[in-house]
PDB file of C-alpha atoms in Angstrom:
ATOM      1  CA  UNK I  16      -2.425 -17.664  12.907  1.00 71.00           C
ATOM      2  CA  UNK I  17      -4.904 -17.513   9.991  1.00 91.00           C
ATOM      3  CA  UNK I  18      -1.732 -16.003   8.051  1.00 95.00           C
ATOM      4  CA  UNK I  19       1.427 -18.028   6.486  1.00 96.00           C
ATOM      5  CA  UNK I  20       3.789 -15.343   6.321  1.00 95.00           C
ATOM      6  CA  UNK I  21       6.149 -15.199   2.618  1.00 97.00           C
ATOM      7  CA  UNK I  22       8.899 -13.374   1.191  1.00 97.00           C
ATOM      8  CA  UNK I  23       9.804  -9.652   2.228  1.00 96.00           C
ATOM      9  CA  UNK I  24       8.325  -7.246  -0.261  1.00 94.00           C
ATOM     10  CA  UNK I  25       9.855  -3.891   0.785  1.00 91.00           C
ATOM     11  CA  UNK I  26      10.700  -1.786   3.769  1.00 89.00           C
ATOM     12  CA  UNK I  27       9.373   1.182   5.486  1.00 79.00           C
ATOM     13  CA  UNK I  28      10.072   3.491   8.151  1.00 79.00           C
ATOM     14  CA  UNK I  29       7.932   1.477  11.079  1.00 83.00           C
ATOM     15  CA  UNK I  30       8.594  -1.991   9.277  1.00 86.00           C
ATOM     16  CA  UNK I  31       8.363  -4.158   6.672  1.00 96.00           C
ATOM     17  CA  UNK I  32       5.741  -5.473   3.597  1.00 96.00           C
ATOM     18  CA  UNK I  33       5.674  -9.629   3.538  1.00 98.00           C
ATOM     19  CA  UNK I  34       4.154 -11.542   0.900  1.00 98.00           C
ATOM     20  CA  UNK I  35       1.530 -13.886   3.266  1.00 98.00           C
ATOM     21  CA  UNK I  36      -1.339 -16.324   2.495  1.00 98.00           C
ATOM     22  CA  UNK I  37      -4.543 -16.283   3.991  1.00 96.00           C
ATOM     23  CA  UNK I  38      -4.572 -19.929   4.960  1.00 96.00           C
ATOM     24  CA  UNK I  39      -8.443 -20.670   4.856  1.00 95.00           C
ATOM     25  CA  UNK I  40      -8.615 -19.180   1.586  1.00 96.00           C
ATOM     26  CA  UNK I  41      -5.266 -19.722   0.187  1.00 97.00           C
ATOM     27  CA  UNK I  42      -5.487 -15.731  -1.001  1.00 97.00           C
ATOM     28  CA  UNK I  43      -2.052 -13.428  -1.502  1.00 98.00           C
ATOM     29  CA  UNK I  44      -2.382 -10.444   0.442  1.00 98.00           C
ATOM     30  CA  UNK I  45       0.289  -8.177   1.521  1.00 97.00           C
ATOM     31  CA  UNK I  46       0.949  -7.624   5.316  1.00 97.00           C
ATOM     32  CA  UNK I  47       2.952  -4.175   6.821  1.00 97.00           C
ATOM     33  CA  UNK I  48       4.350  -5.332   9.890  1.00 97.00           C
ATOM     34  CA  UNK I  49       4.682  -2.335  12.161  1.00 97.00           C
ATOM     35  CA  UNK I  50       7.036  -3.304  14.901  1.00 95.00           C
ATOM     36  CA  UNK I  51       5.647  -1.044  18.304  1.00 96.00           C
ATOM     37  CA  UNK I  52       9.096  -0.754  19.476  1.00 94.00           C
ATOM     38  CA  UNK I  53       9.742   1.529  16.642  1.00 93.00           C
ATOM     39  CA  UNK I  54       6.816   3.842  17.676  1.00 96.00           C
ATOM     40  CA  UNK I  55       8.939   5.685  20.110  1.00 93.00           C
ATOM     41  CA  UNK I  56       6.611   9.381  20.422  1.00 95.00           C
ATOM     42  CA  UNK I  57       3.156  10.172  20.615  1.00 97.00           C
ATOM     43  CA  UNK I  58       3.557  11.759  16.273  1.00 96.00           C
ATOM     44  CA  UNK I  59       4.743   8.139  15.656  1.00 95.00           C
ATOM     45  CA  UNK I  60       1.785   6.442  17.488  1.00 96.00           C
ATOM     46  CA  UNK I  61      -1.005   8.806  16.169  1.00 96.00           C
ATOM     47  CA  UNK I  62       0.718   8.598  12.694  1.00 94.00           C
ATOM     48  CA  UNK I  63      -0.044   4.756  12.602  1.00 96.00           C
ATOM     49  CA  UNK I  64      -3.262   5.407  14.175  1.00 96.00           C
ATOM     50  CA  UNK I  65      -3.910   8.224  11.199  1.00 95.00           C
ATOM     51  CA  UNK I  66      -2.948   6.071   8.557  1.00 95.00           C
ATOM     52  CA  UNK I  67      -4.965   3.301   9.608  1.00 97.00           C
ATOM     53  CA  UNK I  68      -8.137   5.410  10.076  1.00 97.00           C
ATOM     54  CA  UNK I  69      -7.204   6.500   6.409  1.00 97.00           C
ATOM     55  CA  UNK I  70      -6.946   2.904   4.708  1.00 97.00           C
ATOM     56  CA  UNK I  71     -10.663   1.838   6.507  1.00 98.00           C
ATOM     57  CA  UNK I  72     -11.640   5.002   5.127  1.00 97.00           C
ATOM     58  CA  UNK I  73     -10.561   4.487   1.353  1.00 98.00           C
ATOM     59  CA  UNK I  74     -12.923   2.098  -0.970  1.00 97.00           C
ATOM     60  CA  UNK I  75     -11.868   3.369  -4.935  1.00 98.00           C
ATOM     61  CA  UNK I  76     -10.186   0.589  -7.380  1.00 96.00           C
ATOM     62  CA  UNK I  77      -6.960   2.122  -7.170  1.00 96.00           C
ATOM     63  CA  UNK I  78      -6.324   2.266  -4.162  1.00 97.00           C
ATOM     64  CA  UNK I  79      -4.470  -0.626  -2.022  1.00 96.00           C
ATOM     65  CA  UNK I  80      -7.672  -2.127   0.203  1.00 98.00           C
ATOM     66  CA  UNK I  81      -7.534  -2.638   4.239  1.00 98.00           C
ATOM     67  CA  UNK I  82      -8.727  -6.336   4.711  1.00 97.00           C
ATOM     68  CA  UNK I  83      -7.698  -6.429   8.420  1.00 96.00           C
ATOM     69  CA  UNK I  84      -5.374  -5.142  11.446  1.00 97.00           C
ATOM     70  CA  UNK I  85      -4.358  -7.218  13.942  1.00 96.00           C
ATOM     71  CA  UNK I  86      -2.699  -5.698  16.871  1.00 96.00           C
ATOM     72  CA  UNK I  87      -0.683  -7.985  18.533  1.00 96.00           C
ATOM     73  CA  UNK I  88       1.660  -7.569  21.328  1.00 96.00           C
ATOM     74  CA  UNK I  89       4.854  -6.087  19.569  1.00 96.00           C
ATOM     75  CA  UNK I  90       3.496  -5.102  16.388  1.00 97.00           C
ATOM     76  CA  UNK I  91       0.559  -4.195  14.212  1.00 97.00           C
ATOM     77  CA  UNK I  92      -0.505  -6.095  11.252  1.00 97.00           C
ATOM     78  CA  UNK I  93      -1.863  -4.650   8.207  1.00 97.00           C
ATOM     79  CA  UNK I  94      -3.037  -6.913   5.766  1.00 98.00           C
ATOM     80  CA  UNK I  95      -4.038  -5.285   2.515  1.00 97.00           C
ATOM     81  CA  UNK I  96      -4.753  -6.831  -1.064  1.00 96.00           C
ATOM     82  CA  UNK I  97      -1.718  -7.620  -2.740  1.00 97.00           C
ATOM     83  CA  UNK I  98      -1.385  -6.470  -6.113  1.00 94.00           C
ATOM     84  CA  UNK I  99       0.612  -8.956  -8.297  1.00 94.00           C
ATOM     85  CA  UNK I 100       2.454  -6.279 -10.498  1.00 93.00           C
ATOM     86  CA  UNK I 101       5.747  -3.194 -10.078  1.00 95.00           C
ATOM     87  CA  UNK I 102       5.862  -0.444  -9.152  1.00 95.00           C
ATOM     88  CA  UNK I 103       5.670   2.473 -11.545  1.00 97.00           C
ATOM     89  CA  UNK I 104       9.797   3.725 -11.084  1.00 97.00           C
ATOM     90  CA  UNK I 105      10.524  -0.105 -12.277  1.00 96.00           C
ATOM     91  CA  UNK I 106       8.091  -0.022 -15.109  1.00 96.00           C
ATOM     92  CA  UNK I 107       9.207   2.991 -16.418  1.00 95.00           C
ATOM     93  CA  UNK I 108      12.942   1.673 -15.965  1.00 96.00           C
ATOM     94  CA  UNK I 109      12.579  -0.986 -17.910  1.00 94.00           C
ATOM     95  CA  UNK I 110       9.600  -0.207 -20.538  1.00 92.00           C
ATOM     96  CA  UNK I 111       9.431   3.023 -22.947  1.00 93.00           C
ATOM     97  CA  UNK I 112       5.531   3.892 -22.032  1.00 94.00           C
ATOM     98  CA  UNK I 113       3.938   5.208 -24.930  1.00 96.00           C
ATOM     99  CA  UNK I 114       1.714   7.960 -24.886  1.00 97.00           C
ATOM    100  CA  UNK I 115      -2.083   6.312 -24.110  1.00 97.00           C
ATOM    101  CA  UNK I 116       0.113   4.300 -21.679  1.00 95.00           C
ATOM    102  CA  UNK I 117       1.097   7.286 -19.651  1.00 96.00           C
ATOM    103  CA  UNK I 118      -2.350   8.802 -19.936  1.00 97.00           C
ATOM    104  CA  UNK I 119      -4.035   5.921 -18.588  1.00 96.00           C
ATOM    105  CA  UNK I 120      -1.900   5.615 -16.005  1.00 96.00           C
ATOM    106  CA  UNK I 121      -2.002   9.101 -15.173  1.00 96.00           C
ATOM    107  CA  UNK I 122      -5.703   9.591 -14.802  1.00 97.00           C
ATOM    108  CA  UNK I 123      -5.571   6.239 -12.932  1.00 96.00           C
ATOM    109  CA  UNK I 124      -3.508   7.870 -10.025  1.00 97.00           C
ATOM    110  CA  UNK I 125      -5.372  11.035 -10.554  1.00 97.00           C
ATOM    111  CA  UNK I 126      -8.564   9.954  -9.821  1.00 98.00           C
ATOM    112  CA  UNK I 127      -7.416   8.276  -6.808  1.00 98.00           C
ATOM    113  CA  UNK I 128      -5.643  11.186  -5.675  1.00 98.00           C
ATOM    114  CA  UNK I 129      -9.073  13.256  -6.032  1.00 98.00           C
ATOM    115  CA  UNK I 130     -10.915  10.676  -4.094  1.00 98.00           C
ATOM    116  CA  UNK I 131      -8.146  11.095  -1.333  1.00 98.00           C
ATOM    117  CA  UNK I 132      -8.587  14.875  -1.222  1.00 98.00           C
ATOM    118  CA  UNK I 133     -12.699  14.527  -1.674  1.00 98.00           C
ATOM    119  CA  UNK I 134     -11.797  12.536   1.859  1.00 98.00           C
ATOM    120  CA  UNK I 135     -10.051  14.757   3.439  1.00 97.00           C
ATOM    121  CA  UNK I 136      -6.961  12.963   2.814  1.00 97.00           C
ATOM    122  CA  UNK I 137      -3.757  14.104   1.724  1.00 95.00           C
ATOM    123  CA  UNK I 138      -0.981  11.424   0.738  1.00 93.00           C
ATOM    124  CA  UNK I 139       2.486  13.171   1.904  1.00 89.00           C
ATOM    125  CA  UNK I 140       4.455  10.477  -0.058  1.00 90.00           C
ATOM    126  CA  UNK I 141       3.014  10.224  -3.378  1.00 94.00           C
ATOM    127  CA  UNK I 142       6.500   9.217  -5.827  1.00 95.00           C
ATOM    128  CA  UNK I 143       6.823   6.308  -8.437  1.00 96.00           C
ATOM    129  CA  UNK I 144       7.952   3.402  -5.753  1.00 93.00           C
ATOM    130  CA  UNK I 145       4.560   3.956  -3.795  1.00 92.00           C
ATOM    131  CA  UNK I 146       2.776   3.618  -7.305  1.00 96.00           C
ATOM    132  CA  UNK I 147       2.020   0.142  -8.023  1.00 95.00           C
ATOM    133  CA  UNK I 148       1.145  -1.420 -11.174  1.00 95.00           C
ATOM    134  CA  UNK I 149      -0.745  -4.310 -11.595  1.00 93.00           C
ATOM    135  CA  UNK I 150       0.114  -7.085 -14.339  1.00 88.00           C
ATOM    136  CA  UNK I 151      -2.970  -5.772 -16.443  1.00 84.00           C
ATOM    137  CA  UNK I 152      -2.309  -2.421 -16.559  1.00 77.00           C
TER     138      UNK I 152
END
């Protein structure tokens, strides 16, 4: 209820990504609606579970930030920080990145990778459309 839910952003396997507003604060964030009826075994259960305990883990600037869950009756709400921006298969689709460009955004993801593994975490589905790119980049 504190949430006005928007536009779709993308899809995953468990659900979908929705543009929503926090209505006290009239703040974009970005909410992964995980729909329980798709959580059919016990993997698919302690996978959400995982990933959760992952995102309250993770505090580095490039990395999408866990504001809240909310587990409601037929689904689970993630609500993250939404980053205004592309991903990095659509920036590189439409825009020839020079060299500094790529470098920068290279040791951008790399040093959030390394903070991943320095948590014990590994990221199984690291590929440009999980990238995102901010409008400042």
């Amino acid at each position: 209820s504190h949430y006005l839910i928007g536009d779709k952003l993308g899809e995953g396997f468990y659900g979908k990504i929705v543009l929503a507003t926090h209505v006290p604060t009239s703040e974009k964030v970005a909410v992964k609606i995980i729909e329980k009826s798709k959580l059919n075994s016990i993997d698919d259960k302690l996978s959400v579970e995982r990933e959760i305990n992952c995102l309250k883990m993770m505090k580095h600037p490039n990395i999408i930030q866990l504001l809240s869950v909310i587990n409601a009756p037929t689904a689970i709400y993630l609500v993250t920080n939404y980053i205004e921006g592309v991903d990095l298969y659509d920036l590189i689709a439409k825009h020839k990145l020079k060299e500094m460009e790529t470098k920068f955004l290279f040791s951008q993801v790399l040093s959030a990778v390394i903070y991943m593994h320095n948590l014990g975490i590994t990221h199984r589905d690291i590929r440009l459309e999980n990238i995102l790119i901010d409008n400042n980049y």
